[in-house]
Amino acid sequence: MRLPLYQRALRQLSADGIPTVSSAELADAAGVNAAKVRKDLSHLGTYGTPGTGYDVNFLLSQIRHELGLDREWTVAIIGMGNLGHALAHSDRFSNQNFRNVGLFDVDPAKIGEEVDGLPIRHMSEFEQSVAGFDPSRSIGVIACPAAAAQDACDRLVGVGIGAILNFAPAILTVAPPVLLRQVDFVVELQALAFYIVHPEAVTGPEEGPQPGL
Amino acid sequence: MRLPLYQRALRQLSADGIPTVSSAELADAAGVNAAKVRKDLSHLGTYGTPGTGYDVNFLLSQIRHELGLDREWTVAIIGMGNLGHALAHSDRFSNQNFRNVGLFDVDPAKIGEEVDGLPIRHMSEFEQSVAGFDPSRSIGVIACPAAAAQDACDRLVGVGIGAILNFAPAILTVAPPVLLRQVDFVVELQALAFYIVHPEAVTGPEEGPQPGL
DNA sequence: CATTGTGAACGCCTTCACAGCC
DNA sequence: GGCTGTGAAGGCGTTCACAATG
């Protein structure tokens, strides 16, 4: 889905005070092509004006609504190593209606440490911590070692989490309708290595391999 | 490309001492379906035995060759915040023929700190640091703030880097033939939020949204 | 007999091209 | 004149189904 990319590009344009964009300009800012932009946006509704383009702020609010960003999403992070800290401490969450509501680890040395005012708790407290929010409108982030990933996944599913974003290098299985998305650094590096070794396999005329995202 | 996933699954099977796998078993371990596995592997060559399956170790070595993992790849990381540390400190690199050769930042407080025996250097030393290795067989990892990402990207391209893996929330432009791959936490979260709001848009019968990877 | 390799069918996404509109 | 929305065409990856095979 490319809506998040459009959303980010539109945010920048809005911050710059630009009132309207053409599909070509938006395509450029989002790193795709103009035909794709028009086709995508036409699925949302008829929001453009021929000869002028799209109203930046209006389109932005429509896309944010479509992505569900006009409601707050809660996020729980399991595994507070460097990666967990990078995710939790980042200001990206608060800027986009994603709010951290739980940080968990099993290392006694980390328990109690505060990250942006939220304390790291032990995994044994995980299940009782869901009392404060609706798990079906929450996303669980797995940032623990691979060996603990499936267990973390099962416990997230067990409390009725809406979706899981897994950064551990492990293939996880979940029971539908829980959504699962995998992000793996090594897989990305290996994919790049493959395309360097096989330049003829690169599909796009210029931008490089972006089959995902 | 799914080869990295097969590679990981085969590694596990090999470590467990399992001699052969069928396409169905490998598909299960990699999180895809059997028809895809057979089609993918048939593109590499005729490595399977009807009635038996694939020889784990032989197939593994073939895939590692195809991914270029029988040669060493060097990695430079720009931006040594929590994310950069997570990437650099991880043992994932050394296990898979990816070796860190450069860690860079602009924060004086970080310069000189050692991560797994490799010191963090100032970005002003970046260009001269490429003397020790072949940049065209190297991958640059951008883990700095978005505002500095395009500059980091330009300097990586400037020294002739083979590919760039960008974790900063910014759309980067590179001159071909440099390969670029973007990974963005917020985009992943927003994609999951979208699918929670629009369950009917989930394509796969069960596994959830995995268009990328 | 279990399992591979593959042609054929299918469906989805992308791209093109242009009519319609401001 | 510039730009959108969209039908039509094209291309690519997935899935099916089965002949071939050890």
Short mmCIF file of C-alpha atoms (C1' of nucleotides) in Angstrom, two decimals:
data_model
loop_
_atom_site.label_atom_id
_atom_site.label_comp_id
_atom_site.label_asym_id
_atom_site.label_seq_id
_atom_site.Cartn_x
_atom_site.Cartn_y
_atom_site.Cartn_z
CA MET A 1 0.00 0.00 0.00
CA ARG A 2 1.28 3.40 -0.99
CA LEU A 3 -1.09 5.53 1.05
CA PRO A 4 1.43 5.99 3.88
CA LEU A 5 3.94 7.37 1.36
CA TYR A 6 1.41 9.83 -0.03
CA GLN A 7 0.48 10.76 3.50
CA ARG A 8 4.05 11.62 4.37
CA ALA A 9 4.61 13.59 1.18
CA LEU A 10 1.40 15.54 1.74
CA ARG A 11 2.40 16.31 5.33
CA GLN A 12 5.59 17.87 4.04
CA LEU A 13 3.75 19.85 1.37
CA SER A 14 1.19 21.01 3.92
CA ALA A 15 3.93 22.12 6.31
CA ASP A 16 5.52 24.07 3.46
CA GLY A 17 2.24 25.90 2.91
CA ILE A 18 1.70 24.53 -0.60
CA PRO A 19 -2.05 24.57 -1.31
CA THR A 20 -2.38 22.17 -4.27
CA VAL A 21 -0.42 19.40 -5.99
CA SER A 22 -0.70 17.69 -9.33
CA SER A 23 -0.46 13.93 -9.55
CA ALA A 24 2.98 14.34 -11.15
CA GLU A 25 4.30 16.43 -8.27
CA LEU A 26 2.90 14.11 -5.63
CA ALA A 27 4.30 11.12 -7.50
CA ASP A 28 7.72 12.72 -7.45
CA ALA A 29 7.55 13.47 -3.74
CA ALA A 30 6.42 9.95 -2.92
CA GLY A 31 8.83 8.17 -5.25
CA VAL A 32 6.26 6.55 -7.56
CA ASN A 33 4.81 7.49 -10.97
CA ALA A 34 1.91 9.75 -11.79
CA ALA A 35 -0.43 7.13 -13.25
CA LYS A 36 -0.19 5.12 -10.07
CA VAL A 37 -1.02 8.15 -7.95
CA ARG A 38 -4.13 8.97 -9.96
CA LYS A 39 -5.33 5.37 -9.97
CA ASP A 40 -4.76 5.00 -6.23
CA LEU A 41 -6.48 8.26 -5.37
CA SER A 42 -9.41 7.53 -7.67
CA HIS A 43 -10.12 4.46 -5.52
CA LEU A 44 -10.65 6.73 -2.52
CA GLY A 45 -13.02 9.09 -4.29
CA THR A 46 -13.07 11.98 -6.72
CA TYR A 47 -10.96 14.48 -4.84
CA GLY A 48 -9.02 16.14 -7.67
CA THR A 49 -9.77 19.11 -9.84
CA PRO A 50 -8.86 18.81 -13.53
CA GLY A 51 -6.47 21.57 -14.55
CA THR A 52 -5.49 22.29 -10.96
CA GLY A 53 -4.69 19.12 -9.08
CA TYR A 54 -5.50 18.09 -5.53
CA ASP A 55 -6.08 20.26 -2.47
CA VAL A 56 -3.22 19.27 -0.19
CA ASN A 57 -4.95 19.62 3.16
CA PHE A 58 -8.20 18.06 2.06
CA LEU A 59 -6.48 15.09 0.43
CA LEU A 60 -4.30 14.68 3.49
CA SER A 61 -7.28 14.52 5.80
CA GLN A 62 -8.99 11.99 3.51
CA ILE A 63 -5.93 9.73 3.43
CA ARG A 64 -5.46 10.01 7.16
CA HIS A 65 -9.04 8.95 7.61
CA GLU A 66 -8.57 6.03 5.22
CA LEU A 67 -5.50 4.89 7.14
CA GLY A 68 -7.37 5.19 10.40
CA LEU A 69 -4.98 7.90 11.59
CA ASP A 70 -7.80 10.10 12.84
CA ARG A 71 -8.10 7.65 15.72
CA GLU A 72 -5.37 6.84 18.17
CA TRP A 73 -3.56 3.51 17.91
CA THR A 74 -1.83 1.97 20.87
CA VAL A 75 1.45 0.10 20.57
CA ALA A 76 3.12 -2.45 22.83
CA ILE A 77 6.78 -3.30 22.31
CA ILE A 78 8.21 -6.62 23.42
CA GLY A 79 11.98 -6.64 23.75
CA MET A 80 13.71 -3.44 24.83
CA GLY A 81 17.20 -3.91 23.49
CA ASN A 82 18.71 -1.32 21.18
CA LEU A 83 16.04 -1.90 18.59
CA GLY A 84 13.21 -1.63 21.09
CA HIS A 85 14.68 1.59 22.41
CA ALA A 86 15.06 2.96 18.90
CA LEU A 87 11.38 2.27 18.25
CA ALA A 88 10.09 3.46 21.60
CA HIS A 89 12.22 6.55 22.02
CA SER A 90 11.55 7.78 18.53
CA ASP A 91 9.25 10.74 18.21
CA ARG A 92 7.76 9.16 15.15
CA PHE A 93 5.06 7.49 17.15
CA SER A 94 3.60 10.48 18.89
CA ASN A 95 3.54 12.52 15.71
CA GLN A 96 1.31 10.07 13.92
CA ASN A 97 -1.31 8.99 16.44
CA PHE A 98 0.61 5.92 17.51
CA ARG A 99 1.04 5.91 21.29
CA ASN A 100 3.22 3.53 23.25
CA VAL A 101 1.27 1.93 26.06
CA GLY A 102 3.52 -0.97 27.02
CA LEU A 103 7.24 -1.73 26.99
CA PHE A 104 8.27 -5.23 28.02
CA ASP A 105 11.42 -7.24 28.54
CA VAL A 106 12.63 -10.15 30.64
CA ASP A 107 16.03 -8.70 31.63
CA PRO A 108 15.86 -7.64 35.33
CA ALA A 109 18.45 -4.94 34.63
CA LYS A 110 16.05 -3.20 32.25
CA ILE A 111 12.85 -3.46 34.32
CA GLY A 112 11.80 -0.10 35.70
CA GLU A 113 13.85 1.97 33.30
CA GLU A 114 11.76 4.75 31.86
CA VAL A 115 11.63 5.56 28.16
CA ASP A 116 9.86 8.83 27.47
CA GLY A 117 8.05 8.52 30.79
CA LEU A 118 6.88 4.94 30.25
CA PRO A 119 8.48 2.27 32.44
CA ILE A 120 9.78 -1.02 31.08
CA ARG A 121 7.84 -3.86 32.70
CA HIS A 122 8.51 -7.56 33.00
CA MET A 123 6.78 -9.87 30.55
CA SER A 124 5.03 -11.56 33.46
CA GLU A 125 2.90 -8.43 33.74
CA PHE A 126 2.01 -8.43 30.06
CA GLU A 127 -1.45 -10.01 30.18
CA GLN A 128 -2.72 -7.84 33.00
CA SER A 129 -1.47 -4.71 31.26
CA VAL A 130 -4.05 -4.93 28.49
CA ALA A 131 -6.81 -3.84 30.86
CA GLY A 132 -6.24 -0.19 30.02
CA PHE A 133 -6.84 -0.26 26.27
CA ASP A 134 -8.61 -2.09 23.45
CA PRO A 135 -6.21 -4.74 22.13
CA SER A 136 -8.08 -5.10 18.85
CA ARG A 137 -7.11 -1.51 18.05
CA SER A 138 -3.52 -2.08 19.11
CA ILE A 139 -0.39 -3.22 17.34
CA GLY A 140 2.19 -5.45 19.00
CA VAL A 141 5.82 -4.96 18.01
CA ILE A 142 8.23 -7.85 18.48
CA ALA A 143 11.81 -6.68 18.94
CA CYS A 144 13.16 -9.55 21.03
CA PRO A 145 15.60 -12.32 20.05
CA ALA A 146 14.37 -14.84 17.49
CA ALA A 147 14.19 -17.63 20.05
CA ALA A 148 11.56 -15.74 22.07
CA ALA A 149 9.63 -14.36 19.11
CA GLN A 150 7.01 -17.10 18.66
CA ASP A 151 6.23 -17.04 22.38
CA ALA A 152 5.83 -13.28 22.33
CA CYS A 153 3.66 -13.65 19.24
CA ASP A 154 1.41 -16.23 20.93
CA ARG A 155 0.91 -14.00 23.93
CA LEU A 156 0.05 -11.02 21.76
CA VAL A 157 -2.47 -13.14 19.88
CA GLY A 158 -3.72 -14.46 23.22
CA VAL A 159 -4.83 -11.05 24.42
CA GLY A 160 -6.57 -10.32 21.12
CA ILE A 161 -4.09 -7.93 19.54
CA GLY A 162 -5.16 -6.48 16.20
CA ALA A 163 -1.86 -6.81 14.37
CA ILE A 164 1.77 -7.74 14.91
CA LEU A 165 4.90 -6.18 13.45
CA ASN A 166 7.81 -8.60 13.81
CA PHE A 167 11.45 -7.51 13.62
CA ALA A 168 12.90 -10.81 14.85
CA PRO A 169 14.49 -13.06 12.24
CA ALA A 170 11.93 -15.83 12.62
CA ILE A 171 8.92 -17.01 10.64
CA LEU A 172 5.92 -16.62 12.91
CA THR A 173 2.53 -18.24 12.61
CA VAL A 174 -0.61 -16.52 13.85
CA ALA A 175 -4.24 -17.46 13.87
CA PRO A 176 -6.39 -15.29 11.58
CA PRO A 177 -7.69 -12.64 11.71
CA VAL A 178 -4.55 -11.33 13.40
CA LEU A 179 -2.44 -9.48 10.86
CA LEU A 180 1.28 -10.14 10.71
CA ARG A 181 4.00 -8.19 8.99
CA GLN A 182 7.65 -9.13 8.97
CA VAL A 183 10.63 -6.78 8.72
CA ASP A 184 14.07 -8.30 8.66
CA PHE A 185 17.37 -6.44 8.26
CA VAL A 186 19.31 -9.43 7.03
CA VAL A 187 16.68 -10.29 4.44
CA GLU A 188 16.88 -6.73 3.14
CA LEU A 189 20.68 -6.88 2.95
CA GLN A 190 20.57 -10.22 1.18
CA ALA A 191 18.02 -8.91 -1.30
CA LEU A 192 20.31 -6.00 -2.11
CA ALA A 193 23.28 -8.35 -2.45
CA PHE A 194 21.23 -10.44 -4.87
CA TYR A 195 20.42 -7.45 -7.04
CA ILE A 196 24.05 -6.33 -7.08
CA VAL A 197 25.05 -9.81 -8.24
CA HIS A 198 22.16 -9.92 -10.74
CA PRO A 199 21.71 -6.42 -12.15
CA GLU A 200 19.57 -7.82 -14.96
CA ALA A 201 16.90 -8.82 -12.40
CA VAL A 202 16.23 -5.21 -11.42
CA THR A 203 12.74 -4.49 -12.72
CA GLY A 204 12.14 -0.77 -12.38
CA PRO A 205 13.86 1.43 -14.98
CA GLU A 206 15.72 3.37 -12.31
CA GLU A 207 14.62 3.37 -8.73
CA GLY A 208 15.91 -0.06 -7.82
CA PRO A 209 14.23 -2.94 -6.11
CA GLN A 210 11.16 -1.84 -4.21
CA PRO A 211 8.77 -4.75 -4.65
CA GLY A 212 7.67 -4.40 -1.07
CA LEU A 213 6.50 -1.34 0.80
CA MET B 1 12.60 -12.07 -3.64
CA ARG B 2 12.04 -15.05 -1.41
CA LEU B 3 15.46 -16.63 -1.64
CA PRO B 4 16.61 -15.13 1.69
CA LEU B 5 13.64 -16.78 3.39
CA TYR B 6 14.43 -20.16 1.89
CA GLN B 7 18.04 -19.67 2.85
CA ARG B 8 17.13 -19.08 6.47
CA ALA B 9 14.76 -22.05 6.59
CA LEU B 10 17.38 -24.31 5.01
CA ARG B 11 19.99 -23.14 7.50
CA GLN B 12 17.72 -24.23 10.33
CA LEU B 13 16.99 -27.57 8.68
CA SER B 14 20.68 -28.14 8.04
CA ALA B 15 21.54 -27.34 11.65
CA ASP B 16 18.90 -29.84 12.74
CA GLY B 17 20.59 -32.50 10.64
CA ILE B 18 17.65 -32.99 8.27
CA PRO B 19 18.97 -34.32 4.95
CA THR B 20 16.10 -33.63 2.53
CA VAL B 21 12.98 -31.47 2.30
CA SER B 22 9.95 -31.52 0.08
CA SER B 23 8.66 -28.31 -1.43
CA ALA B 24 5.70 -28.49 0.95
CA GLU B 25 7.93 -28.70 4.04
CA LEU B 26 10.19 -25.90 2.87
CA ALA B 27 7.17 -23.79 2.02
CA ASP B 28 5.88 -24.24 5.54
CA ALA B 29 9.20 -23.33 7.11
CA ALA B 30 9.53 -20.22 4.96
CA GLY B 31 5.93 -19.07 5.29
CA VAL B 32 4.92 -19.35 1.63
CA ASN B 33 3.12 -22.00 -0.43
CA ALA B 34 4.50 -25.07 -2.15
CA ALA B 35 3.80 -24.05 -5.74
CA LYS B 36 5.78 -20.86 -5.22
CA VAL B 37 8.72 -22.79 -3.80
CA ARG B 38 8.88 -25.17 -6.74
CA LYS B 39 8.55 -22.37 -9.29
CA ASP B 40 11.23 -20.30 -7.59
CA LEU B 41 13.67 -23.17 -7.27
CA SER B 42 13.09 -24.29 -10.84
CA HIS B 43 14.41 -20.90 -11.95
CA LEU B 44 17.74 -21.69 -10.28
CA GLY B 45 18.12 -25.10 -11.86
CA THR B 46 16.91 -28.66 -11.56
CA TYR B 47 18.01 -29.45 -8.05
CA GLY B 48 15.14 -31.64 -6.82
CA THR B 49 14.49 -35.35 -6.97
CA PRO B 50 10.90 -36.43 -7.75
CA GLY B 51 9.55 -38.61 -4.97
CA THR B 52 12.18 -37.44 -2.50
CA GLY B 53 12.51 -33.68 -2.50
CA TYR B 54 15.60 -31.47 -2.26
CA ASP B 55 18.96 -32.16 -0.65
CA VAL B 56 19.12 -29.57 2.12
CA ASN B 57 22.83 -28.86 2.11
CA PHE B 58 23.20 -28.84 -1.64
CA LEU B 59 20.22 -26.54 -2.13
CA LEU B 60 21.49 -24.28 0.63
CA SER B 61 24.86 -23.90 -1.01
CA GLN B 62 23.21 -23.17 -4.36
CA ILE B 63 20.99 -20.48 -2.88
CA ARG B 64 23.87 -18.94 -0.96
CA HIS B 65 25.79 -18.78 -4.20
CA GLU B 66 22.84 -17.20 -5.98
CA LEU B 67 22.54 -14.56 -3.25
CA GLY B 68 26.25 -13.88 -3.42
CA LEU B 69 26.70 -15.04 0.16
CA ASP B 70 29.75 -17.10 -0.71
CA ARG B 71 31.61 -13.82 -0.95
CA GLU B 72 31.98 -11.31 1.86
CA TRP B 73 29.98 -8.10 1.76
CA THR B 74 31.08 -5.01 3.59
CA VAL B 75 28.65 -2.68 5.33
CA ALA B 76 28.97 0.95 6.39
CA ILE B 77 26.43 2.42 8.81
CA ILE B 78 25.73 6.14 8.92
CA GLY B 79 24.03 7.28 12.11
CA MET B 80 24.86 5.46 15.33
CA GLY B 81 21.83 6.19 17.46
CA ASN B 82 19.86 3.35 19.00
CA LEU B 83 18.98 1.99 15.59
CA GLY B 84 22.54 2.12 14.32
CA HIS B 85 23.71 0.34 17.46
CA ALA B 86 21.02 -2.30 17.05
CA LEU B 87 22.21 -2.96 13.53
CA ALA B 88 25.93 -2.83 14.25
CA HIS B 89 25.97 -4.71 17.50
CA SER B 90 23.79 -7.51 16.20
CA ASP B 91 25.50 -10.78 15.51
CA ARG B 92 23.34 -11.17 12.44
CA PHE B 93 25.95 -9.57 10.25
CA SER B 94 28.92 -11.76 11.04
CA ASN B 95 26.87 -14.94 10.71
CA GLN B 96 25.93 -14.21 7.14
CA ASN B 97 29.04 -12.85 5.46
CA PHE B 98 28.12 -9.25 6.08
CA ARG B 99 30.96 -7.46 7.84
CA ASN B 100 30.83 -3.97 9.29
CA VAL B 101 33.71 -1.84 8.05
CA GLY B 102 32.56 1.64 8.94
CA LEU B 103 30.42 3.26 11.62
CA PHE B 104 29.80 6.99 11.31
CA ASP B 105 28.08 9.77 13.19
CA VAL B 106 28.39 13.51 13.66
CA ASP B 107 27.81 13.61 17.43
CA PRO B 108 31.18 14.30 19.14
CA ALA B 109 30.00 12.36 22.18
CA LYS B 110 29.78 9.18 20.10
CA ILE B 111 33.04 9.47 18.16
CA GLY B 112 35.58 6.93 19.31
CA GLU B 113 33.11 4.63 21.02
CA GLU B 114 33.78 1.06 20.02
CA VAL B 115 31.03 -1.31 18.89
CA ASP B 116 32.25 -4.88 18.64
CA GLY B 117 35.80 -3.62 18.25
CA LEU B 118 35.00 -1.11 15.51
CA PRO B 119 35.27 2.58 16.45
CA ILE B 120 32.64 5.15 15.54
CA ARG B 121 34.20 7.78 13.31
CA HIS B 122 33.13 11.28 12.33
CA MET B 123 31.41 11.69 8.98
CA SER B 124 34.24 13.98 7.89
CA GLU B 125 36.40 10.86 7.64
CA PHE B 126 33.86 9.00 5.54
CA GLU B 127 35.33 9.51 2.08
CA GLN B 128 38.86 8.56 3.05
CA SER B 129 37.63 5.42 4.80
CA VAL B 130 36.63 3.71 1.59
CA ALA B 131 40.28 3.10 0.69
CA GLY B 132 40.25 -0.24 2.47
CA PHE B 133 37.50 -2.01 0.55
CA ASP B 134 35.64 -2.15 -2.75
CA PRO B 135 32.62 0.16 -2.47
CA SER B 136 30.82 -1.47 -5.39
CA ARG B 137 30.61 -4.65 -3.32
CA SER B 138 29.48 -2.75 -0.23
CA ILE B 139 26.10 -1.74 1.15
CA GLY B 140 25.54 1.58 2.89
CA VAL B 141 22.99 1.68 5.70
CA ILE B 142 21.36 5.01 6.53
CA ALA B 143 20.21 5.14 10.16
CA CYS B 144 20.44 8.87 10.76
CA PRO B 145 17.65 11.45 11.16
CA ALA B 146 15.54 12.16 8.08
CA ALA B 147 16.98 15.64 7.67
CA ALA B 148 20.47 14.22 7.11
CA ALA B 149 19.44 11.23 5.03
CA GLN B 150 19.70 12.70 1.53
CA ASP B 151 23.15 14.09 2.31
CA ALA B 152 24.29 10.72 3.62
CA CYS B 153 22.82 9.11 0.54
CA ASP B 154 24.66 11.48 -1.80
CA ARG B 155 27.97 10.78 -0.11
CA LEU B 156 27.42 7.03 -0.30
CA VAL B 157 26.64 7.35 -4.00
CA GLY B 158 29.65 9.63 -4.36
CA VAL B 159 32.12 6.96 -3.30
CA GLY B 160 30.52 4.40 -5.62
CA ILE B 161 28.58 2.32 -3.14
CA GLY B 162 26.80 -0.69 -4.62
CA ALA B 163 23.51 -0.36 -2.74
CA ILE B 164 21.81 1.64 0.00
CA LEU B 165 19.42 0.47 2.70
CA ASN B 166 17.58 3.46 4.13
CA PHE B 167 15.83 3.41 7.51
CA ALA B 168 15.22 7.15 7.68
CA PRO B 169 11.66 8.35 7.01
CA ALA B 170 12.58 10.22 3.85
CA ILE B 171 12.21 9.55 0.12
CA LEU B 172 15.71 9.46 -1.31
CA THR B 173 16.79 9.82 -4.89
CA VAL B 174 19.88 8.09 -6.23
CA ALA B 175 21.55 7.94 -9.60
CA PRO B 176 21.36 4.50 -11.25
CA PRO B 177 22.83 1.95 -11.08
CA VAL B 178 22.92 2.38 -7.30
CA LEU B 179 20.24 0.23 -5.72
CA LEU B 180 18.02 1.70 -3.04
CA ARG B 181 15.73 -0.02 -0.60
CA GLN B 182 13.57 1.72 1.97
CA VAL B 183 12.46 0.39 5.32
CA ASP B 184 10.24 2.55 7.45
CA PHE B 185 8.69 1.66 10.80
CA VAL B 186 5.90 4.18 10.60
CA VAL B 187 4.93 3.09 7.11
CA GLU B 188 4.68 -0.49 8.37
CA LEU B 189 2.53 0.56 11.32
CA GLN B 190 0.28 2.62 9.08
CA ALA B 191 -0.09 -0.27 6.66
CA LEU B 192 -1.17 -2.53 9.53
CA ALA B 193 -3.59 0.11 10.77
CA PHE B 194 -5.07 0.30 7.28
CA TYR B 195 -5.65 -3.44 7.14
CA ILE B 196 -7.24 -3.45 10.58
CA VAL B 197 -9.62 -0.72 9.42
CA HIS B 198 -10.21 -2.49 6.08
CA PRO B 199 -10.20 -6.24 6.71
CA GLU B 200 -11.76 -6.83 3.31
CA ALA B 201 -8.57 -5.55 1.65
CA VAL B 202 -6.46 -8.37 3.05
CA THR B 203 -5.54 -10.46 0.03
CA GLY B 204 -3.93 -13.66 1.32
CA PRO B 205 -6.35 -16.27 2.70
CA GLU B 206 -4.67 -16.27 6.06
CA GLU B 207 -1.18 -14.97 6.56
CA GLY B 208 -2.01 -11.29 6.43
CA PRO B 209 -0.50 -8.50 4.42
CA GLN B 210 2.94 -9.42 3.14
CA PRO B 211 3.05 -7.71 -0.25
CA GLY B 212 6.60 -6.65 0.39
CA LEU B 213 9.59 -8.62 1.60
"C1'" DC C 1 3.76 -43.68 -4.78
"C1'" DA C 2 5.25 -39.38 -3.35
"C1'" DT C 3 7.11 -35.42 -5.34
"C1'" DT C 4 9.20 -32.54 -8.87
"C1'" DG C 5 9.13 -29.37 -12.98
"C1'" DT C 6 6.21 -26.84 -15.97
"C1'" DG C 7 2.70 -25.37 -19.39
"C1'" DA C 8 -1.71 -23.09 -19.07
"C1'" DA C 9 -5.20 -20.30 -16.82
"C1'" DC C 10 -6.12 -16.88 -13.83
"C1'" DG C 11 -6.06 -12.52 -11.51
"C1'" DC C 12 -3.89 -8.40 -10.09
"C1'" DC C 13 -1.28 -4.37 -10.74
"C1'" DT C 14 0.83 -1.24 -13.86
"C1'" DT C 15 0.92 1.61 -17.79
"C1'" DC C 16 -1.02 3.86 -21.61
"C1'" DA C 17 -3.98 7.03 -23.83
"C1'" DC C 18 -7.60 9.97 -24.11
"C1'" DA C 19 -12.22 11.92 -23.24
"C1'" DG C 20 -13.98 15.20 -20.10
"C1'" DC C 21 -13.54 19.08 -17.24
"C1'" DC C 22 -11.91 23.34 -15.01
"C1'" DG D 1 -4.14 24.55 -21.77
"C1'" DG D 2 -3.36 21.68 -17.99
"C1'" DC D 3 -4.80 18.03 -15.44
"C1'" DT D 4 -7.91 14.45 -13.66
"C1'" DG D 5 -10.48 10.02 -13.90
"C1'" DT D 6 -10.83 5.79 -16.26
"C1'" DG D 7 -11.45 2.21 -19.83
"C1'" DA D 8 -8.36 -0.72 -22.38
"C1'" DA D 9 -4.08 -3.02 -23.07
"C1'" DG D 10 -0.19 -5.13 -21.35
"C1'" DG D 11 2.89 -7.52 -18.20
"C1'" DC D 12 4.01 -10.07 -14.20
"C1'" DG D 13 3.46 -13.24 -10.53
"C1'" DT D 14 0.55 -16.76 -8.58
"C1'" DT D 15 -1.98 -20.90 -8.71
"C1'" DC D 16 -3.59 -25.02 -10.79
"C1'" DA D 17 -3.12 -29.46 -12.55
"C1'" DC D 18 -0.72 -33.08 -14.48
"C1'" DA D 19 2.79 -35.58 -17.12
"C1'" DA D 20 7.31 -37.19 -16.02
"C1'" DT D 21 10.35 -39.48 -12.74
"C1'" DG D 22 13.20 -41.83 -9.23
#
